[in-house]
Coordinates of C-alpha atoms and ligand atoms in Angstrom, one line a residue:
M6 CA -21.2 6.5 -1.0
S7 CA -18.4 8.0 -3.0
F8 CA -16.5 11.2 -4.0
A9 CA -17.7 13.6 -6.6
E10 CA -17.5 12.1 -10.1
G11 CA -14.3 13.0 -11.9
I12 CA -12.5 14.3 -8.7
L13 CA -9.3 12.8 -10.0
N14 CA -9.6 13.7 -13.7
G15 CA -6.3 14.7 -15.1
K16 CA -4.3 12.9 -12.4
S17 CA -2.0 9.9 -13.0
A18 CA -1.2 7.2 -10.4
I19 CA 1.0 4.2 -9.9
V20 CA -0.1 1.5 -7.4
T21 CA 2.5 -1.1 -6.5
G22 CA 1.0 -4.5 -5.9
G23 CA -2.2 -3.2 -7.4
A24 CA -3.3 -6.5 -9.0
T25 CA -4.6 -8.1 -5.8
G26 CA -6.0 -7.4 -2.3
I27 CA -6.2 -3.8 -1.0
G28 CA -4.2 -2.6 -4.0
S29 CA -6.8 -3.7 -6.4
Y30 CA -9.5 -1.7 -4.6
I31 CA -7.3 1.3 -4.7
V32 CA -6.7 1.0 -8.4
R33 CA -10.4 0.5 -9.1
R34 CA -11.4 3.6 -7.1
L35 CA -8.7 5.9 -8.5
G36 CA -9.5 4.8 -12.0
T37 CA -13.3 5.1 -11.7
L38 CA -12.9 8.6 -10.2
G39 CA -10.9 9.7 -13.3
A40 CA -7.2 9.0 -12.7
S41 CA -5.0 7.3 -15.3
V42 CA -3.6 4.3 -13.4
G43 CA -0.7 2.0 -13.8
I44 CA 0.2 -1.1 -11.7
V45 CA 3.7 -2.4 -11.1
S46 CA 3.7 -5.8 -9.5
R47 CA 5.6 -9.1 -9.5
K48 CA 3.3 -11.7 -11.1
E49 CA 2.3 -11.3 -14.7
E50 CA -0.6 -13.7 -14.4
N51 CA -2.2 -11.6 -11.6
L52 CA -1.6 -8.4 -13.6
I53 CA -3.3 -9.8 -16.7
A54 CA -6.3 -11.1 -14.8
A55 CA -6.7 -7.9 -12.9
V56 CA -6.4 -5.6 -15.9
K57 CA -9.0 -7.7 -17.7
A58 CA -11.4 -7.4 -14.7
F59 CA -10.9 -3.7 -14.4
K60 CA -11.8 -3.3 -18.0
E61 CA -14.8 -5.6 -18.0
Q62 CA -16.3 -4.8 -14.6
D63 CA -15.3 -1.1 -14.2
G64 CA -14.7 0.1 -17.7
I65 CA -11.2 1.4 -16.9
D66 CA -8.0 0.8 -18.9
V67 CA -5.1 0.2 -16.5
V68 CA -1.5 0.1 -17.7
W69 CA 0.8 -2.5 -16.2
R70 CA 4.4 -3.6 -16.0
T71 CA 6.0 -6.4 -14.0
G72 CA 8.5 -5.3 -11.4
D73 CA 9.9 -6.3 -8.1
V74 CA 10.1 -3.4 -5.6
R75 CA 13.3 -5.0 -4.2
D76 CA 15.1 -4.2 -7.5
P77 CA 15.8 -0.5 -7.8
D78 CA 16.9 -0.5 -11.4
G79 CA 14.1 -2.7 -12.5
I80 CA 11.6 -0.6 -10.7
K81 CA 12.9 2.6 -12.2
K82 CA 12.6 1.1 -15.7
S83 CA 9.0 -0.1 -15.1
F84 CA 8.0 3.3 -13.6
D85 CA 9.6 5.1 -16.6
E86 CA 7.6 3.0 -19.0
V87 CA 4.3 3.3 -17.1
V88 CA 4.7 7.0 -16.7
G89 CA 5.3 7.3 -20.4
E90 CA 1.9 5.7 -21.0
I91 CA -0.2 7.3 -18.3
G92 CA 1.2 10.8 -19.0
G93 CA 3.0 11.8 -15.8
L94 CA 2.8 10.9 -12.2
D95 CA 0.8 12.7 -9.5
I96 CA 0.1 9.9 -7.1
L97 CA 2.3 7.0 -5.9
V98 CA 0.7 4.4 -3.7
C99 CA 3.4 2.1 -2.1
N100 CA 1.2 -0.9 -1.4
A101 CA 3.3 -3.9 -2.4
A102 CA 4.1 -6.0 0.7
G103 CA 5.1 -9.4 1.9
N104 CA 4.4 -11.0 5.2
F105 CA 4.1 -14.3 7.0
I106 CA 3.7 -15.4 10.6
C107 CA 6.8 -16.8 12.2
P108 CA 8.0 -16.5 15.8
T109 CA 11.1 -14.4 15.9
E110 CA 13.2 -17.2 17.5
D111 CA 12.5 -19.4 14.4
L112 CA 12.8 -16.6 11.8
S113 CA 15.8 -17.2 9.5
W114 CA 18.0 -14.3 8.4
N115 CA 16.7 -14.7 4.9
G116 CA 13.1 -14.6 6.1
W117 CA 13.8 -11.4 8.0
R118 CA 15.7 -9.8 5.1
T119 CA 13.1 -10.8 2.5
V120 CA 10.2 -8.9 4.2
I121 CA 12.4 -5.9 5.1
E122 CA 13.5 -5.7 1.5
I123 CA 10.0 -5.9 0.1
D124 CA 8.2 -3.6 2.6
L125 CA 10.8 -1.0 3.7
N126 CA 13.5 -1.0 1.0
G127 CA 10.8 -1.5 -1.7
T128 CA 9.0 1.7 -0.5
F129 CA 12.3 3.6 -0.6
N130 CA 13.1 2.3 -4.1
C131 CA 9.7 3.3 -5.4
C132 CA 9.8 6.8 -3.8
Q133 CA 13.2 7.4 -5.4
A134 CA 12.1 6.1 -8.8
A135 CA 9.0 8.4 -8.7
L136 CA 10.7 11.5 -7.4
E137 CA 11.5 13.3 -10.7
Y138 CA 7.9 12.7 -11.9
L139 CA 6.3 13.8 -8.6
K140 CA 8.4 17.0 -8.6
A141 CA 6.9 17.8 -12.0
S142 CA 3.3 17.2 -10.8
Q143 CA 1.3 20.4 -11.2
D144 CA -0.7 20.4 -7.9
G145 CA 2.0 18.7 -5.9
G146 CA 2.8 15.0 -5.9
R147 CA 1.4 12.6 -3.4
I148 CA 3.0 9.6 -1.8
I149 CA 0.7 7.3 0.1
S150 CA 2.2 4.2 1.8
I151 CA 0.2 1.4 3.1
S152 CA 1.3 0.6 6.7
T153 CA -0.6 -1.1 9.5
T154 CA -1.6 -0.1 13.0
Q155 CA 0.4 -3.2 14.2
A156 CA 3.5 -1.1 13.5
D157 CA 2.7 1.2 16.4
F158 CA 2.9 -1.7 18.9
G159 CA 4.8 -5.0 19.1
W160 CA 3.7 -7.6 16.5
P161 CA 4.3 -11.0 17.9
G162 CA 5.0 -13.4 15.0
A163 CA 5.7 -10.7 12.5
A164 CA 8.8 -8.9 13.8
H165 CA 10.0 -8.4 10.2
A166 CA 6.8 -6.8 9.0
G167 CA 6.3 -4.7 12.1
A168 CA 9.8 -3.3 11.9
A169 CA 9.5 -2.6 8.2
K170 CA 6.1 -0.9 8.5
S171 CA 7.3 1.2 11.4
G172 CA 10.3 2.2 9.2
I173 CA 7.9 3.1 6.4
Q174 CA 6.1 5.5 8.7
N175 CA 9.3 7.2 9.7
L176 CA 10.4 7.4 6.0
M177 CA 7.1 9.1 5.2
K178 CA 7.7 11.7 7.9
T179 CA 11.2 12.4 6.6
L180 CA 10.1 12.6 3.0
A181 CA 7.3 15.0 4.0
A182 CA 10.0 17.2 5.6
E183 CA 12.6 16.9 2.8
W184 CA 10.3 16.9 -0.2
G185 CA 7.7 19.4 1.0
Q186 CA 9.8 22.0 -0.9
Y187 CA 8.8 20.2 -4.1
G188 CA 5.1 20.4 -3.2
I189 CA 5.2 16.6 -2.5
R190 CA 3.0 15.3 0.4
A191 CA 4.0 12.0 1.9
N192 CA 1.5 10.1 4.2
W193 CA 0.6 6.6 5.3
I194 CA -2.6 4.7 5.9
S195 CA -2.8 2.1 8.6
P196 CA -5.5 -0.5 7.6
G197 CA -7.0 -2.8 10.2
P198 CA -8.2 -6.2 9.1
I199 CA -9.7 -5.9 5.7
E200 CA -11.9 -8.8 4.6
G201 CA -11.2 -10.8 1.5
T202 CA -7.5 -9.9 1.3
E203 CA -4.7 -12.4 1.2
G204 CA -3.2 -10.9 4.3
V205 CA -6.3 -11.4 6.5
D206 CA -6.9 -14.8 4.9
R207 CA -3.4 -16.1 5.6
L208 CA -2.6 -14.3 8.8
I209 CA -6.0 -14.4 10.5
I210 CA -8.5 -16.8 9.0
Q211 CA -6.2 -19.7 8.2
Q212 CA -4.7 -19.4 11.7
G213 CA -8.3 -20.0 13.0
L214 CA -8.3 -16.5 14.6
G215 CA -11.3 -15.0 12.6
E216 CA -13.9 -14.9 15.4
E217 CA -11.4 -13.9 18.0
V218 CA -10.1 -11.0 16.0
K219 CA -13.6 -9.8 15.2
K220 CA -14.5 -9.7 18.9
N221 CA -11.6 -7.3 19.3
I222 CA -12.8 -4.8 16.7
P223 CA -14.8 -2.1 18.4
L224 CA -16.9 -1.4 15.3
G225 CA -17.6 -5.1 15.1
T226 CA -16.7 -6.0 11.6
F227 CA -13.7 -6.4 9.3
G228 CA -13.1 -3.5 7.0
E229 CA -13.7 -3.4 3.3
G230 CA -11.2 -2.7 0.5
D231 CA -13.1 0.5 -0.4
D232 CA -12.6 1.8 3.1
I233 CA -8.8 2.0 2.4
A234 CA -9.4 3.1 -1.2
N235 CA -11.5 6.0 0.0
A236 CA -8.8 7.1 2.4
V237 CA -6.3 7.1 -0.6
V238 CA -8.6 9.3 -2.6
Y239 CA -8.9 11.8 0.3
L240 CA -5.1 12.0 0.5
S241 CA -4.7 12.1 -3.3
S242 CA -7.1 14.9 -4.1
D243 CA -7.4 18.5 -3.2
T244 CA -9.3 17.5 0.0
G245 CA -6.0 16.3 1.5
K246 CA -3.7 19.1 0.2
Y247 CA -2.5 20.3 3.6
V248 CA -1.9 16.8 5.1
S249 CA 1.7 15.6 5.0
G250 CA 3.8 13.5 7.2
A251 CA 0.7 12.1 8.8
G252 CA -0.8 8.6 9.4
L253 CA -4.5 7.8 8.9
A254 CA -5.7 4.7 10.7
V255 CA -8.6 3.0 9.0
D256 CA -9.2 0.1 11.3
G257 CA -12.6 0.3 13.1
A258 CA -10.6 1.4 16.3
T259 CA -9.0 -2.0 16.5
Q260 CA -5.7 -0.5 17.7
W261 CA -7.4 1.0 20.8
F262 CA -9.0 -2.2 21.9
R263 CA -7.3 -4.0 24.7
K264 CA -8.9 -6.8 26.8
R265 CA -9.2 -5.9 30.4
Ligands
HXC319 C1 8.8 -19.1 7.9 C2 9.2 -18.3 5.7 C3 7.8 -18.4 5.5 C4 6.9 -18.8 6.5 C5 8.8 -17.6 3.7 N1 9.7 -17.8 4.6 N2 7.6 -17.9 4.2 N3 9.7 -18.7 7.0 N4 7.5 -19.1 7.7 N5 5.6 -18.9 6.3 C6 11.2 -17.7 4.5 C7 11.7 -18.7 3.5 O1 11.9 -19.9 4.1 C8 13.0 -18.0 3.1 O2 14.0 -18.1 4.1 C9 12.7 -16.5 3.1 O3 11.5 -16.4 3.9 C10 12.3 -16.1 1.7 O4 11.3 -16.9 1.2 P1 10.9 -16.9 -0.4 O5 9.7 -17.8 -0.5 O6 12.1 -17.4 -1.1 O7 10.7 -15.4 -0.7 P2 9.8 -14.8 -1.9 O8 9.5 -15.8 -2.9 O9 10.4 -13.5 -2.2 O10 8.4 -14.5 -1.1 C11 8.2 -13.4 -0.3 C12 7.2 -13.7 0.8 C13 5.9 -14.3 0.3 C14 7.1 -12.5 1.7 C15 8.0 -14.8 1.6 O11 5.2 -14.8 1.4 C16 5.0 -13.2 -0.2 O12 5.3 -12.5 -1.1 N6 3.7 -13.3 0.2 C17 2.6 -12.6 -0.6 C18 2.5 -11.2 -0.3 C19 1.5 -10.9 0.8 O13 1.0 -11.7 1.6 N7 1.1 -9.6 1.0 C20 0.1 -9.1 1.9 C21 0.8 -8.8 3.2 S1 -0.5 -8.4 4.3 P3 15.2 -19.3 4.1 O14 16.0 -19.1 5.3 O15 14.4 -20.6 4.1 O16 15.9 -19.1 2.8 C22 0.2 -7.5 5.5 C23 -0.7 -6.9 6.5 C24 -1.5 -7.9 7.2 O17 1.3 -7.3 5.6 C25 -2.4 -7.3 8.3 C26 -3.3 -8.3 9.0 C27 -4.0 -7.7 10.2

């Protein structure tokens, strides 16, 4: 099941952290539906392997630059170079994230700071670096940030990521209000547990929580990367043109399940 062929023809997109995990599904879907896509991400070896796979398996050419979202000047330079190659920027997907499980009483200042810098400050840096290009987008630029439903509740063991993702949601609301005048839409997607991603592997499977978590998903299964990618397409194309400052949970109703 997919969208109409070529629905994103003529659009250009950057996906941060797009070499692995959920980001790679987003890149593949945007690219196969016609967008010119660039990835900015930290690890060159992941980028090279991903771009090769996109070419061989999906027939799409993806532009890449290394870049750490924590470094505003470096990110601006990488974005400028990618935009030069993909011919503009209509869609920014702020997907890069870091996370690890650690009880807050044991969390070092540097551990807290690192995740806040990647997730929250990194999203701010990318939005600022993209602004001049998104303003110039013909049909209105789109910012889509990847959050999590955990940000709407407490997140025991991930205070840093919960606070950062919650901050991202508020940042999207503010940008929707401030940058609507430029035609820019700013939204977020809150994925539930998505199978085969590093996040679920490290935070759930390796903690021995796989079966327990699955029991708490009303729809009964982990999500797929394409479930998130399809939500990105909806928000990126004309289908989502009147949606801004909004969150879309794609989580099999996990957030509403509470044991009695
Ligand atoms: C305790 C830890 C730690 C751990 C790192 N730190 N890992 N503390 N437990 N498991 C501490 C370090 O000791 C250090 O503090 C500080 O954090 C910085 O660590 P570095 O390794 O120097 O940082 P860096 O190399 O920048 O790595 C960033 C990272 C890394 C976040 C720490 O884990 C990372 O990038 N992971 C991959 C990205 C990822 O997993 N993305 C998917 C997220 S999924 P001290 O005090 O010692 O100096 C997600 C949603 C999941 O967010 C949803 C599931 C339902």
